[in-house]
Tab-separated table of C-alpha atoms in Angstrom:
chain	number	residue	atom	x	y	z
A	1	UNK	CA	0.000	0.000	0.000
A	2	UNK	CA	1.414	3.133	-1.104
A	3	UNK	CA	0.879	6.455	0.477
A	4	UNK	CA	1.210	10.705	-0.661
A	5	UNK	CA	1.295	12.673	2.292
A	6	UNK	CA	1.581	16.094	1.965
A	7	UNK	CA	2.623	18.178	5.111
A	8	UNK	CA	1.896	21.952	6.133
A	9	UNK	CA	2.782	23.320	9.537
A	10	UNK	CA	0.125	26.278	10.196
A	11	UNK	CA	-2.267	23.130	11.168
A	12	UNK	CA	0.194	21.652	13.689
A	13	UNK	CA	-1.374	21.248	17.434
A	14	UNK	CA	0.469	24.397	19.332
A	15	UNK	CA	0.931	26.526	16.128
A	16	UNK	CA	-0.539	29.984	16.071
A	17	UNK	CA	2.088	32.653	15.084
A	18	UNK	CA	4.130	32.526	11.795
A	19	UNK	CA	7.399	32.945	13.916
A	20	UNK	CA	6.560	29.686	15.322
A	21	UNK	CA	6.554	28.113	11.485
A	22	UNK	CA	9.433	30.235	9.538
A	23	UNK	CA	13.129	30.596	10.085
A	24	UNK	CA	14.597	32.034	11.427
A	25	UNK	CA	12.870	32.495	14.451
A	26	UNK	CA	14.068	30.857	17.634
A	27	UNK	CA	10.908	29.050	18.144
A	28	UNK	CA	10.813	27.551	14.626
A	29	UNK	CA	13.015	24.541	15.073
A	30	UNK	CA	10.967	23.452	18.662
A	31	UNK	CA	7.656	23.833	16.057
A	32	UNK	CA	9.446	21.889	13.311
A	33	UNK	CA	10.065	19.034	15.892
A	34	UNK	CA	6.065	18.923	16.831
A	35	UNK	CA	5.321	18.877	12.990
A	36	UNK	CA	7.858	15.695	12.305
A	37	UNK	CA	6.010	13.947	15.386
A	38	UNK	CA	2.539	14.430	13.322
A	39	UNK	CA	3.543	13.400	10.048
A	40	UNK	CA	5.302	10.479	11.929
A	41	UNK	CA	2.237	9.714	13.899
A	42	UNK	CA	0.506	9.395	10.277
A	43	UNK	CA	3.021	7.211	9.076
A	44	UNK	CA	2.468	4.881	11.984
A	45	UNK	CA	-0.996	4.784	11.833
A	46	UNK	CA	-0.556	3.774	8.029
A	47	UNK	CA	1.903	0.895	9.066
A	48	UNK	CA	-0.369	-0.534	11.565
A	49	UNK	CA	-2.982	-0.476	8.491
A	50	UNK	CA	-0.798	-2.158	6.530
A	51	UNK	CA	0.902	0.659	4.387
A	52	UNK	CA	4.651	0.137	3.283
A	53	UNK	CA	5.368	2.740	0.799
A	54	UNK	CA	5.582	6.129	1.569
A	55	UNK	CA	6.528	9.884	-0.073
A	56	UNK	CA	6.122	12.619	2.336
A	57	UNK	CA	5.941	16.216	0.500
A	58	UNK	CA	7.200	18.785	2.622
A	59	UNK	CA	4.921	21.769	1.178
A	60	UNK	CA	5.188	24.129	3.396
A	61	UNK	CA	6.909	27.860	3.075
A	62	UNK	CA	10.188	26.878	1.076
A	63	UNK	CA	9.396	23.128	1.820
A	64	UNK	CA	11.998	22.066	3.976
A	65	UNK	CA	10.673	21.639	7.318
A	66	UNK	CA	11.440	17.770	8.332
A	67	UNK	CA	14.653	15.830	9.139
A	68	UNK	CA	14.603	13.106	6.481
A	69	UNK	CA	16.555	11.090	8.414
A	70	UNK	CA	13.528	11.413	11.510
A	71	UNK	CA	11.285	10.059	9.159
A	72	UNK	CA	9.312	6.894	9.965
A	73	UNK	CA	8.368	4.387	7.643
A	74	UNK	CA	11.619	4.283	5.542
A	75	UNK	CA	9.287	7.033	3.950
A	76	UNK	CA	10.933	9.255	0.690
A	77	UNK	CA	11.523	12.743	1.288
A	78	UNK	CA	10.555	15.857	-1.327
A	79	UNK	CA	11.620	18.623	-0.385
A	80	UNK	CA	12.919	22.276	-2.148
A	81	UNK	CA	11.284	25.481	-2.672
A	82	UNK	CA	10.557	25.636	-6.380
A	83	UNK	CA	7.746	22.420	-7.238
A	84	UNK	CA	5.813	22.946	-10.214
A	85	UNK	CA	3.241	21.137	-8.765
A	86	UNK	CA	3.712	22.334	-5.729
A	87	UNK	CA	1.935	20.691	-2.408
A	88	UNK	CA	1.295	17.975	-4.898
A	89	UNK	CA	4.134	17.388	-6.694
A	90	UNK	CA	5.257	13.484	-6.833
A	91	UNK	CA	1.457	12.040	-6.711
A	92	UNK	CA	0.552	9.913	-9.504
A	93	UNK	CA	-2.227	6.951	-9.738
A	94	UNK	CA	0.285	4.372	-8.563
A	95	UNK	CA	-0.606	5.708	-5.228
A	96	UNK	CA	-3.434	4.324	-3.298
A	97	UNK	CA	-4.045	7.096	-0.837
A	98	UNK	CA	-3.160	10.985	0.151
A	99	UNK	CA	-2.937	12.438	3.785
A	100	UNK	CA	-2.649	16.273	4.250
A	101	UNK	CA	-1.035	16.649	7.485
A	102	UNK	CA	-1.120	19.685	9.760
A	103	UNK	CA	-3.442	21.682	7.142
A	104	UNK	CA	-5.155	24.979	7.937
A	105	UNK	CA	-8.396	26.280	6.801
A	106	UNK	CA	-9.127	28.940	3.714
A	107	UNK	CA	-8.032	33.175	3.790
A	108	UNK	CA	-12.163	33.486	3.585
A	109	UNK	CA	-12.825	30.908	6.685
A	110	UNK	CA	-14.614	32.847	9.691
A	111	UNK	CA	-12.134	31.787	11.824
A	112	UNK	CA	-8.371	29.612	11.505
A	113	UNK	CA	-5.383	29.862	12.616
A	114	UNK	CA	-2.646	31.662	10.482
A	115	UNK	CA	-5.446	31.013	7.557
A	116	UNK	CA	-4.418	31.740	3.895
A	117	UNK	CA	-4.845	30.158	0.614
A	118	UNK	CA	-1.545	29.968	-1.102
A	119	UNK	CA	-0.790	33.066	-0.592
A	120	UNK	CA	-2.022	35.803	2.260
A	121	UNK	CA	-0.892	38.495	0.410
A	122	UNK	CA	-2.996	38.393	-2.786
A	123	UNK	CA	-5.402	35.816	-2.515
A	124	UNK	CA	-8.445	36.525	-0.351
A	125	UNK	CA	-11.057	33.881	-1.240
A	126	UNK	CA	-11.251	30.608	-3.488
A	127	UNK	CA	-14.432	28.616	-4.632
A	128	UNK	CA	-14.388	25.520	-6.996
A	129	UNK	CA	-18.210	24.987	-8.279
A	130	UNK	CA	-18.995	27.536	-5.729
A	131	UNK	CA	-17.564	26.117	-2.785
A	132	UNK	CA	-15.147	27.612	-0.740
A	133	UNK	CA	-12.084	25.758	-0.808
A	134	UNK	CA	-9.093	25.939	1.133
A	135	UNK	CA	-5.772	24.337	-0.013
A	136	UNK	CA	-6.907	20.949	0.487
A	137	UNK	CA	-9.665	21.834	-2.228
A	138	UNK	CA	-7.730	23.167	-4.556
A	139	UNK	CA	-4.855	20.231	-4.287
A	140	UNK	CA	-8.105	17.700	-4.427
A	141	UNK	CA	-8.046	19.037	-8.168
A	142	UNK	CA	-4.763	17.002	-8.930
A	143	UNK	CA	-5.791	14.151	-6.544
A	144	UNK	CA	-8.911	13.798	-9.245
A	145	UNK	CA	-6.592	13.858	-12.009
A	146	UNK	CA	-4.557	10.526	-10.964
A	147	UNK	CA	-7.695	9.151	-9.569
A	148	UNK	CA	-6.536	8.555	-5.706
A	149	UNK	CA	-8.434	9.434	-3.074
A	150	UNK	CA	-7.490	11.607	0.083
A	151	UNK	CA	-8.346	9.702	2.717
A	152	UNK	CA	-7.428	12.078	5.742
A	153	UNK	CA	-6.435	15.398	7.019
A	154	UNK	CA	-5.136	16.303	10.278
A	155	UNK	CA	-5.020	20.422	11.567
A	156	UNK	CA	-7.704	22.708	13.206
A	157	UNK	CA	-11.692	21.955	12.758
A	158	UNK	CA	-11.699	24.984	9.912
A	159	UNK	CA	-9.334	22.777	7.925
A	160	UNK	CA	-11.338	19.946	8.502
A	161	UNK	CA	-14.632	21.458	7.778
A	162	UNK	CA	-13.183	22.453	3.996
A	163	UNK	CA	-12.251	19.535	3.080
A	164	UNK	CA	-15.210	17.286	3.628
A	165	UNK	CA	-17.750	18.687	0.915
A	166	UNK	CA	-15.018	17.902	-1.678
A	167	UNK	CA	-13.476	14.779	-0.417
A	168	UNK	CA	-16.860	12.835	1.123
A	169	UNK	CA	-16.501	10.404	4.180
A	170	UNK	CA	-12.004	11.719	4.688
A	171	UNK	CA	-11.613	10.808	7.922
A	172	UNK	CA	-10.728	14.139	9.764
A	173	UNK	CA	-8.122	14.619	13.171
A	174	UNK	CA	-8.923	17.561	14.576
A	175	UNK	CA	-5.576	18.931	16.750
A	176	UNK	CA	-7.030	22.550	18.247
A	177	UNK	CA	-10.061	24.856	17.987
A	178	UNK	CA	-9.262	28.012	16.171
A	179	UNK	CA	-10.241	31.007	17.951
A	180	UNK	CA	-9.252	33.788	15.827
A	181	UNK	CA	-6.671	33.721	13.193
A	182	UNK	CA	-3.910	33.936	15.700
A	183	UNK	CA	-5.268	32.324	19.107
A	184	UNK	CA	-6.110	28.444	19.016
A	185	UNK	CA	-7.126	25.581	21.896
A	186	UNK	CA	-4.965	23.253	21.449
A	187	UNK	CA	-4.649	19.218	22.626
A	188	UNK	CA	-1.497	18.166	23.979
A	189	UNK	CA	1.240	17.154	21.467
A	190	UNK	CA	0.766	13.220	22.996
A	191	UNK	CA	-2.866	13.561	22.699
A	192	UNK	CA	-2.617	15.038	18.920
A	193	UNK	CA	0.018	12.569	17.622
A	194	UNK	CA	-2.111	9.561	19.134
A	195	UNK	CA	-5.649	11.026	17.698
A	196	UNK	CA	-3.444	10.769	14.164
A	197	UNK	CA	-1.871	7.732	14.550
A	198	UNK	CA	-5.682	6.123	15.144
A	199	UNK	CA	-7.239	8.177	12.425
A	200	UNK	CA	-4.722	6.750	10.048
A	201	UNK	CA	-5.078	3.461	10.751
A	202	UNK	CA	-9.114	3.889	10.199
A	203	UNK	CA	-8.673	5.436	7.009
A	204	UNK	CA	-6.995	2.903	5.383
A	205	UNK	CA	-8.515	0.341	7.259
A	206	UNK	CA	-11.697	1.344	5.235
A	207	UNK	CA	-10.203	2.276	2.083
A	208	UNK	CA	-12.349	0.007	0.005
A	209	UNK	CA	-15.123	2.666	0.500
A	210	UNK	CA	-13.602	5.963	-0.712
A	211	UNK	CA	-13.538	7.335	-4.169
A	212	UNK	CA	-11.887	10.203	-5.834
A	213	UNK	CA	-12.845	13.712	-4.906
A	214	UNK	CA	-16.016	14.866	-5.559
A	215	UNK	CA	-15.799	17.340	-8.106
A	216	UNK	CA	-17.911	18.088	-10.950
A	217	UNK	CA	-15.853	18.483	-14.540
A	218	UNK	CA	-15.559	20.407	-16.114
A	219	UNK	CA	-14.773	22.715	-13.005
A	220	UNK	CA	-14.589	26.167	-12.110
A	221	UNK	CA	-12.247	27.999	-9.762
A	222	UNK	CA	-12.987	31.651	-9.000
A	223	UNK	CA	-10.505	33.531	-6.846
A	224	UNK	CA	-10.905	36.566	-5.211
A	225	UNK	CA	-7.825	38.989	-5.468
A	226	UNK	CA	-7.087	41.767	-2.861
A	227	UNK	CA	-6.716	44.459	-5.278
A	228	UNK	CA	-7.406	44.465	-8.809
A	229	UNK	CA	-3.915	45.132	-10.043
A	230	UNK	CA	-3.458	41.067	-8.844
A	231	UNK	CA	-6.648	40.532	-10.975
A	232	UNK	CA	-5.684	42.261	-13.778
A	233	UNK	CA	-2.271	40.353	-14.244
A	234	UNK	CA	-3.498	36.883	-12.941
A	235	UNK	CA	-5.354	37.713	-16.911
A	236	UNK	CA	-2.225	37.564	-18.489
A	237	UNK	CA	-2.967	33.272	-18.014
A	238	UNK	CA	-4.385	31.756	-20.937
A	239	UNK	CA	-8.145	30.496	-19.816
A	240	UNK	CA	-8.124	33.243	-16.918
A	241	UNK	CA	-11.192	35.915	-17.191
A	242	UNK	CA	-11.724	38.663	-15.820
A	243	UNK	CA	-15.315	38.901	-13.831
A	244	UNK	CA	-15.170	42.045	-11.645
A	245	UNK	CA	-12.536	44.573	-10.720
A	246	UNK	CA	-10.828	41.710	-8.041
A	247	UNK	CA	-12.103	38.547	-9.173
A	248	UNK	CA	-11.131	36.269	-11.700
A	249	UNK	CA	-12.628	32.864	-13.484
A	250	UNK	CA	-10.776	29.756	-15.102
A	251	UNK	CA	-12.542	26.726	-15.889
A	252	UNK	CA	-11.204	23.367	-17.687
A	253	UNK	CA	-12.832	19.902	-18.042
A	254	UNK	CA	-8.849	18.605	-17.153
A	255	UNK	CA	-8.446	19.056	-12.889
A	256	UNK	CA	-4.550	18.798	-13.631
A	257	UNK	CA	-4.609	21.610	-16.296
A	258	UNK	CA	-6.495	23.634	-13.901
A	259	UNK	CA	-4.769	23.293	-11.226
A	260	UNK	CA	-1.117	24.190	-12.806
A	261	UNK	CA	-3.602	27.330	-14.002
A	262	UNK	CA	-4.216	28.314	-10.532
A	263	UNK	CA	-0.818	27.880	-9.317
A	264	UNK	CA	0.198	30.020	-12.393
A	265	UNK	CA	-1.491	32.912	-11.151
A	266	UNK	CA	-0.427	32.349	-7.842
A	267	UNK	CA	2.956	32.553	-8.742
A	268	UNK	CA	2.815	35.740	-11.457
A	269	UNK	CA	1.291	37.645	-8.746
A	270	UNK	CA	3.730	37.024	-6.173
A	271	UNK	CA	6.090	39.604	-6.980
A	272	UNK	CA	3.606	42.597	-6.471
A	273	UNK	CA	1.535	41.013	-3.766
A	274	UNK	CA	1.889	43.471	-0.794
């Protein structure tokens, strides 16, 4: 049994500043340690299933958050700051499952911890068929394409909450209750890591019943921009429209296609994001 897992940090039980998930802050490399313990706890819970293959995509900030070495599971490291596929670089169908570990919920969410979608800066809402869709929404889009279903995701209940409507019956670990987008309740790091290891093991334990994501093709992403100068050059994408003087539209019957669209804005806008 083969297994993607894709790891952020914002999600990670204890996590609610950025200096506590970027270098070089002093408090970084203590948060780092609590993230390896999650993804690990994952891992485990995959094992006891009966998993024995794994890649672990480090995705978040420049992507090179873990100790490869730390890693359980003999698992494969990716890792590096420049992915064209970004969160979900290295899936393809000969995997049987995805995790997202230690996501966090969407820039539009009412309330999550250190919430964004790609990028804070320029991106200030996301809806695919006119959902709102955090990152584990729009990284469901490549998930489709390969046909593999994501089975779990582990971070705060915003996170959780996102993903459900697009990936029906994941199995969902929630680590704290967001209170505002920089104040969270969160369980103890034991308690967390065991509440993954368990949820793990119960998704694959059922994996005859899950399907692809849920997403009708051909699909439609429309993103919000903070200003309409973001808007106006997130245009300059073939298959990107204009609707109103922030907002854009790009729709494609092929999830992979739209996907590297999406990340194509995110990435020409980055420069004059403020």
């Amino acid at each position: 049994m083969k297994i993607f897992l894709s790891s952020d940090m914002e999600g990670t039980t204890g996590v609610v500043d950025w200096g506590q998930c970027r270098a070089p802050s002093p408090e970084y490399d203590y948060y780092r340690g609590l993230l390896l313990a999650e993804v690990n706890a994952a891992i485990d819970g995959a094992m006891a299933a009966g998993a024995d293959d794994f890649l672990v995509n480090d995705s978040h900030s420049t992507m090179q958050n873990l100790r490869p070495d730390q890693l359980h599971g003999d698992a494969s490291y990716l890792s590096g700051r420049h992915k064209p596929l970004y969160m979900m670089q290295g899936l393809d169908p000969t995997f049987d499952a995805i995790f997202f570990v230690s996501y966090h919920g969407s820039m539009s969410s009412a309330a999550s911890t250190l919430s964004h979608t790609y990028n804070p800066r320029a991106i200030a809402d996301v809806r695919l068929n006119g959902t709102v869709v955090g990152e584990s929404g729009i990284n469901a889009l490549v998930a489709l394409a390969h046909g593999v279903p994501v089975v779990l995701i582990t971070g705060d209940r915003t996170a959780a909450e996102e993903a459900t409507p697009i990936c029906p019956g994941i199995e969902t670990v929630v680590v704290k209750e967001s209170v505002t987008r920089f104040a969270a309740s969160s369980l103890h790091p034991r308690r967390a890591r065991a509440l993954i290891r368990d949820g793990a093991q119960r998704a694959l334990e059922r994996l005859h019943t899950f399907r692809p994501p849920a997403i009708t093709l051909p699909a439609t992403l429309t993103v919000v921009f903070r200003n309409g100068d973001l808007a106006e050059m997130a245009c300059w994408v073939r298959g990107v429209e204009r609707t109103d003087d922030k907002t854009v539209t790009m729709t494609d019957d092929d999830p992979l296609r739209l996907f590297r669209t999406f990340i194509t804005t995110v990435v020409l806008t980055r420069d004059i994001a403020e």
